[in-house]
PDB file of C-alpha atoms in Angstrom:
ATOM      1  CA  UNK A  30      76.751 112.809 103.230  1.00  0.00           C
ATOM      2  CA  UNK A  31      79.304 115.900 103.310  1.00  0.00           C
ATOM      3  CA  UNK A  32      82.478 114.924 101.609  1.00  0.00           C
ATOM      4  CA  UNK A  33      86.194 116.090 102.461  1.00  0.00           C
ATOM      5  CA  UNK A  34      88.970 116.744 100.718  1.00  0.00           C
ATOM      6  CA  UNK A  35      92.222 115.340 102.356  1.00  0.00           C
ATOM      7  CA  UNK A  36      96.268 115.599 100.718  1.00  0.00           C
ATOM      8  CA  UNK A  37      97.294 112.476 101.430  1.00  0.00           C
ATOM      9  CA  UNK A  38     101.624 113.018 100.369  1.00  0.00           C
ATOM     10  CA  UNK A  39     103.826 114.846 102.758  1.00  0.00           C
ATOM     11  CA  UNK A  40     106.177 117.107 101.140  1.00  0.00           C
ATOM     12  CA  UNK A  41     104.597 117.048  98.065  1.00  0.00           C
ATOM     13  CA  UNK A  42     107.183 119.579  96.953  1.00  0.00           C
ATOM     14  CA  UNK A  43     110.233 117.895  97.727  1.00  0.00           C
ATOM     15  CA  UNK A  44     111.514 120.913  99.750  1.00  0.00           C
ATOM     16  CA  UNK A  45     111.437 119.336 103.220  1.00  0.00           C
ATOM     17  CA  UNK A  46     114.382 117.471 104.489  1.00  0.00           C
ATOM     18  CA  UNK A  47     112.162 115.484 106.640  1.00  0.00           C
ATOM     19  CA  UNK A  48     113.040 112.365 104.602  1.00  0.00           C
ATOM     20  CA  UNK A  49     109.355 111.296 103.723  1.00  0.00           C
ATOM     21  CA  UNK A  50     110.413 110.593 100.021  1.00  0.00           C
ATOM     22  CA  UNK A  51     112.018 107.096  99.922  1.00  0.00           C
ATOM     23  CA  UNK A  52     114.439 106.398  96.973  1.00  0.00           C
ATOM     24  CA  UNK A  53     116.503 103.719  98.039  1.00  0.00           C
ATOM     25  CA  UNK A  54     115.495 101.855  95.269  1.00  0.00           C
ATOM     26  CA  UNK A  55     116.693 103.854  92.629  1.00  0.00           C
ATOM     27  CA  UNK A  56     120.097 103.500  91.076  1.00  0.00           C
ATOM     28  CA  UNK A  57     120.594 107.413  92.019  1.00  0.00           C
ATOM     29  CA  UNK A  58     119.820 110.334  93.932  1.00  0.00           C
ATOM     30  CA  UNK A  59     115.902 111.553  92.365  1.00  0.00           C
ATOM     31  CA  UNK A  60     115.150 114.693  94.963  1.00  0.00           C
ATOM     32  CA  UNK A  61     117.699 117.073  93.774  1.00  0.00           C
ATOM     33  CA  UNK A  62     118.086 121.013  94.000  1.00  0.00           C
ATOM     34  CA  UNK A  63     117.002 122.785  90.792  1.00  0.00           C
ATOM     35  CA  UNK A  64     117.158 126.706  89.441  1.00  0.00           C
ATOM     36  CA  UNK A  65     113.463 127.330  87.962  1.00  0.00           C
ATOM     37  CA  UNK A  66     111.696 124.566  90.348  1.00  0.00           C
ATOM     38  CA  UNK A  67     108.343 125.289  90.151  1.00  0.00           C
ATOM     39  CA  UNK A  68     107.773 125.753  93.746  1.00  0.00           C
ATOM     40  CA  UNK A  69     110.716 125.732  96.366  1.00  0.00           C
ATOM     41  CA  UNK A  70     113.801 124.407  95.541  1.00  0.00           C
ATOM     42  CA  UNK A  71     113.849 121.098  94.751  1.00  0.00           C
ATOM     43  CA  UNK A  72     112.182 119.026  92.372  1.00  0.00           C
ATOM     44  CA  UNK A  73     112.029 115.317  91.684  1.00  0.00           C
ATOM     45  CA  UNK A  74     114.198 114.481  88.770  1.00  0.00           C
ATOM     46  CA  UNK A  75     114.639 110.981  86.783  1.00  0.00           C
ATOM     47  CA  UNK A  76     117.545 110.386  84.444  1.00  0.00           C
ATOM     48  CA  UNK A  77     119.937 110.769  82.237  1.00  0.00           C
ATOM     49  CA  UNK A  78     121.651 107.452  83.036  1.00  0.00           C
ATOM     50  CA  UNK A  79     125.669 107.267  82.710  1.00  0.00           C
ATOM     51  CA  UNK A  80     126.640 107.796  79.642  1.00  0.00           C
ATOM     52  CA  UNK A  81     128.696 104.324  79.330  1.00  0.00           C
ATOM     53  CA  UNK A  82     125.283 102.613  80.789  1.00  0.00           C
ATOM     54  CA  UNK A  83     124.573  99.192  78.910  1.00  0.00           C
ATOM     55  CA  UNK A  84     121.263  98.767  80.896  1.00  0.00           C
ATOM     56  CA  UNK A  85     118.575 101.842  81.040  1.00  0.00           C
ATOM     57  CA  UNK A  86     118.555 103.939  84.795  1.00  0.00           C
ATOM     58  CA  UNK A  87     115.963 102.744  86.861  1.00  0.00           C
ATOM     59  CA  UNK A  88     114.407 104.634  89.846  1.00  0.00           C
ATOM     60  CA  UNK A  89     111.559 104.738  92.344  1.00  0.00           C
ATOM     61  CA  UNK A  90     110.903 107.176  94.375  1.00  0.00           C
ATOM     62  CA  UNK A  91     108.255 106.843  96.520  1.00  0.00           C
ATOM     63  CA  UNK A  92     106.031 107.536  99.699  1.00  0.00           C
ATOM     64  CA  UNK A  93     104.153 105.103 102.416  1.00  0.00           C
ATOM     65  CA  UNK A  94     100.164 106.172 103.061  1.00  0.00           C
ATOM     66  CA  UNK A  95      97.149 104.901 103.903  1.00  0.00           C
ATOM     67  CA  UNK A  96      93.895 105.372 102.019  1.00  0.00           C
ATOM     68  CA  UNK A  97      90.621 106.896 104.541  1.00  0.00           C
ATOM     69  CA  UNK A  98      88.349 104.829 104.794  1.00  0.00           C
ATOM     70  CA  UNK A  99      85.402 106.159 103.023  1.00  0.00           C
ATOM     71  CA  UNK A 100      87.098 107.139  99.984  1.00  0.00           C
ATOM     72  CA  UNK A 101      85.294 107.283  97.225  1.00  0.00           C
ATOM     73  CA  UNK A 102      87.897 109.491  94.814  1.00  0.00           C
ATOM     74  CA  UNK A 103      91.881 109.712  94.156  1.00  0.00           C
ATOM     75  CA  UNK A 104      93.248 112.668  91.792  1.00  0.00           C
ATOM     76  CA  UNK A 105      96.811 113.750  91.322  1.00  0.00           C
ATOM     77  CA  UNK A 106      97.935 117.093  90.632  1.00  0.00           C
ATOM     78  CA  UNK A 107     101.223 118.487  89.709  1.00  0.00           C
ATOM     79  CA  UNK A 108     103.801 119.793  87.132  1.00  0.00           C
ATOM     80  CA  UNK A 109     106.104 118.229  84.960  1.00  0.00           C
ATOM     81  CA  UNK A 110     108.754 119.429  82.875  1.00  0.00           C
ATOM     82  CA  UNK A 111     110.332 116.892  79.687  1.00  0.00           C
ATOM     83  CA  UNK A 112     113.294 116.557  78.166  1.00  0.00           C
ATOM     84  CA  UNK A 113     113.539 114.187  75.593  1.00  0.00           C
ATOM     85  CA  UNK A 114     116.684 111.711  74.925  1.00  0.00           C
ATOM     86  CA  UNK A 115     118.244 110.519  71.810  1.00  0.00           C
ATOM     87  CA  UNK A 116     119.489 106.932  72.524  1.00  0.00           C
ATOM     88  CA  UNK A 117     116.323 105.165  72.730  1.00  0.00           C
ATOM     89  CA  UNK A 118     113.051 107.620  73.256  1.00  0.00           C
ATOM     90  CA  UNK A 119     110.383 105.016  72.758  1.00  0.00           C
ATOM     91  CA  UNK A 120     112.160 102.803  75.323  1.00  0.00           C
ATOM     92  CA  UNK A 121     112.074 106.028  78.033  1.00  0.00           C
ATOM     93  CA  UNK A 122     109.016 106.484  80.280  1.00  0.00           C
ATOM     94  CA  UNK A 123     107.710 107.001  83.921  1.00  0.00           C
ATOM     95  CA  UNK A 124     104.686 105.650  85.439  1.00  0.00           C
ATOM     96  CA  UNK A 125     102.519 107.155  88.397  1.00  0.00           C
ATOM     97  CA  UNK A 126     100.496 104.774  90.397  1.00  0.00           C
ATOM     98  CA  UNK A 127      99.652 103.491  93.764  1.00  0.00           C
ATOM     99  CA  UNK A 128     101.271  99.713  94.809  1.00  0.00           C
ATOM    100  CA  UNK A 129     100.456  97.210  97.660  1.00  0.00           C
ATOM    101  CA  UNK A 130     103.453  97.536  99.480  1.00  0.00           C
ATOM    102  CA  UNK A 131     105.803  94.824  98.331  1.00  0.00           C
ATOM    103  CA  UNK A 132     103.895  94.627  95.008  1.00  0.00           C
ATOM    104  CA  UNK A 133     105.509  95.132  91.548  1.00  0.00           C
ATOM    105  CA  UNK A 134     102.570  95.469  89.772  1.00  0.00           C
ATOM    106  CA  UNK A 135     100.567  98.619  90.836  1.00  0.00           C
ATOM    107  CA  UNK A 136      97.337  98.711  92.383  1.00  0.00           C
ATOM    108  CA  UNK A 137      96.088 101.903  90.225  1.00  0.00           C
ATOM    109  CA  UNK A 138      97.909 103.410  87.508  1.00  0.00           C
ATOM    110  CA  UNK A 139      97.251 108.055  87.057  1.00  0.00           C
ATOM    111  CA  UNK A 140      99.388 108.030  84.174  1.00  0.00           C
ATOM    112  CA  UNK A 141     102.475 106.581  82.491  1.00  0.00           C
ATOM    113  CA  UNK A 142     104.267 109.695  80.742  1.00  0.00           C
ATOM    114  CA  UNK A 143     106.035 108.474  77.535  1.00  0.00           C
ATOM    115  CA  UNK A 144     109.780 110.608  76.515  1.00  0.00           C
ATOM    116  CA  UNK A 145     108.209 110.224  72.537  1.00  0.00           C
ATOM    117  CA  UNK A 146     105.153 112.393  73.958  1.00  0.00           C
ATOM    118  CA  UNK A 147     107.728 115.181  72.859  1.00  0.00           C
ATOM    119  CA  UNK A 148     109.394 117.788  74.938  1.00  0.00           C
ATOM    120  CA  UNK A 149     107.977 119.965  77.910  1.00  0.00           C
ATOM    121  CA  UNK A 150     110.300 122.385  78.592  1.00  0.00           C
ATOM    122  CA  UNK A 151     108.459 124.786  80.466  1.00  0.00           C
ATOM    123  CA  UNK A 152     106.179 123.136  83.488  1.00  0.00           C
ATOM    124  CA  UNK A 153     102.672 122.150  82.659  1.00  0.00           C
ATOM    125  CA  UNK A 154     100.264 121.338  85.296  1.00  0.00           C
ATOM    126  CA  UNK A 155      98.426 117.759  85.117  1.00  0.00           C
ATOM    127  CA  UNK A 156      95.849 116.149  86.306  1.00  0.00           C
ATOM    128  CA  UNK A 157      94.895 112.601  86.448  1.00  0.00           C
ATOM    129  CA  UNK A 158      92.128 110.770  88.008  1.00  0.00           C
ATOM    130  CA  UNK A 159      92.439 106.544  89.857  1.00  0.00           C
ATOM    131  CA  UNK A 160      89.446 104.876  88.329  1.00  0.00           C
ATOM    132  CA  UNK A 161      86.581 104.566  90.783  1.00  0.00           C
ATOM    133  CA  UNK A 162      86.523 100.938  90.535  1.00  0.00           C
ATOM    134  CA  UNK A 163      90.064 100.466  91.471  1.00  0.00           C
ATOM    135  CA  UNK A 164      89.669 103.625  94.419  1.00  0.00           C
ATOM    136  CA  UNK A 165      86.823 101.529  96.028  1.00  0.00           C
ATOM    137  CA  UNK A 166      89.124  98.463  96.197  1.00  0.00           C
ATOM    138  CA  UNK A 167      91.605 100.889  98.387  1.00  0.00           C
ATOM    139  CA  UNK A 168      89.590 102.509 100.858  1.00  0.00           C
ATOM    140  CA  UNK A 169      89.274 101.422 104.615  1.00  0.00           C
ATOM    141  CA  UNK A 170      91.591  98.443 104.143  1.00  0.00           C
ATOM    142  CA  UNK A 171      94.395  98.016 106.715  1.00  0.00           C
ATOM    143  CA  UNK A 172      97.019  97.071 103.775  1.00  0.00           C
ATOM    144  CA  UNK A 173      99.723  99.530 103.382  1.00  0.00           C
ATOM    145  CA  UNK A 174     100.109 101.315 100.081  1.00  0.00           C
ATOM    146  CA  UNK A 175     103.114 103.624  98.321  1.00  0.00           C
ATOM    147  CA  UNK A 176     102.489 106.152  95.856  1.00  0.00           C
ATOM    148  CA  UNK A 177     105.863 105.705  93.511  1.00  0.00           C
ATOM    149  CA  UNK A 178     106.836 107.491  90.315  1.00  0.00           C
ATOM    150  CA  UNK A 179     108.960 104.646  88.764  1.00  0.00           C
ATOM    151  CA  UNK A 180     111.311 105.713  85.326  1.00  0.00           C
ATOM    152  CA  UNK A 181     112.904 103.455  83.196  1.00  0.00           C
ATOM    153  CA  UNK A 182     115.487 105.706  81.020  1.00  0.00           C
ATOM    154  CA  UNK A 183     118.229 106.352  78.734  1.00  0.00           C
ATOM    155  CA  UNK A 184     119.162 109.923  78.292  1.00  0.00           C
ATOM    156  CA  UNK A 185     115.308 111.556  78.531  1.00  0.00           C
ATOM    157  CA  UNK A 186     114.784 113.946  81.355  1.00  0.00           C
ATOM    158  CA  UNK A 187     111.495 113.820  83.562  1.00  0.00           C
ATOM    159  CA  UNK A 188     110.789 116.445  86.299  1.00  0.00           C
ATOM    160  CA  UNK A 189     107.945 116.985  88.927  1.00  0.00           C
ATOM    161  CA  UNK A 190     107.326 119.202  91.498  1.00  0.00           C
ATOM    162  CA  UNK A 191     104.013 120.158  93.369  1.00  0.00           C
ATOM    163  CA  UNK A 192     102.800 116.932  93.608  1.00  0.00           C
ATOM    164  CA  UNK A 193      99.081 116.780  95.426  1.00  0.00           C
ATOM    165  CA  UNK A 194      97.357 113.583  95.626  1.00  0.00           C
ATOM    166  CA  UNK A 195      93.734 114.162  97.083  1.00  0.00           C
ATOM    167  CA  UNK A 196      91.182 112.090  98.583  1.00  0.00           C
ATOM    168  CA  UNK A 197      87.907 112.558  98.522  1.00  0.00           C
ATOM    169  CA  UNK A 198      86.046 111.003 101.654  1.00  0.00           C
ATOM    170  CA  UNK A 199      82.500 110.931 102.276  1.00  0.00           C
ATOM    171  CA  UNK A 200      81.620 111.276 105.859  1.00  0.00           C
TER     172      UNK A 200
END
């Protein structure tokens, strides 16, 4: 049958003061204001943690949906810029990926970008893909999902804006 193609985040710039981003759960403030976003004003930024930190800045921004039923595809757009630390690099990453709500472990993983991938200062666009297998397993279901970005870092820099995530639905 004919398929559609349906955004699924609201504010997937970070630009509307609506409040549809949740980051209570970070240990600091992730939307912020930036010169040079890539769209708007604002971006979604993770890290440096204090310099005096003894324990790596955690934070996980994220946003409540629900999967269409009849969804057969998930892909994830965006830009990203990187700025690599020097305390601990290989320690230093952020993960993109769809949870049960309440879950820790996520449901389907786009991508986990690594700070020893090497610097980005400039935005690139991206593009990841949910496996199939795991999108099928999401669809229809009444269970409550959140799309997170979770970091785990020293003193590396990760930045998104112009976040899409699209689902494909056949009618």
């Amino acid at each position: 049958g004919p398929k559609t193609v349906t955004q699924l985040l609201l504010d997937p710039s970070f630009d509307a003061a609506t409040g549809d981003w949740d980051e209570s759960g970070s240990d600091g403030i992730n939307v912020v204001t930036a010169a040079g976003a890539q769209s708007g004003m604002k971006v979604a930024k993770f890290g440096p943690a204090l310099a005096n930190a003894k324990d790596q800045q955690y934070s996980d921004l994220l946003q409540y949906l629900t999967v269409p039923a009849g969804t057969v595809a998930l892909s994830l757009t965006g830009y990203y810029k990187l700025t690599v630390g020097t305390k601990a690099p290989a320690d230093d990453y952020l993960v993109l990926a769809i949870y049960e709500d309440g879950e820790i472990s996520p449901f389907t993983q786009f991508h986990s970008f690594e700070a020893t991938a090497g610097a980005q200062a400039a935005w690139k666009a991206f593009t990841y893909n949910a496996p199939k297998s795991e999108v099928l397993g999401l669809a229809g279901t009444d269970q409550m999902y959140t799309f997170d970005l979770v970091a785990h870092v020293w003193d590396t820099v990760f930045q998104f804006d112009s976040l899409q995530l699209n689902a494909t639905v056949c009618e």
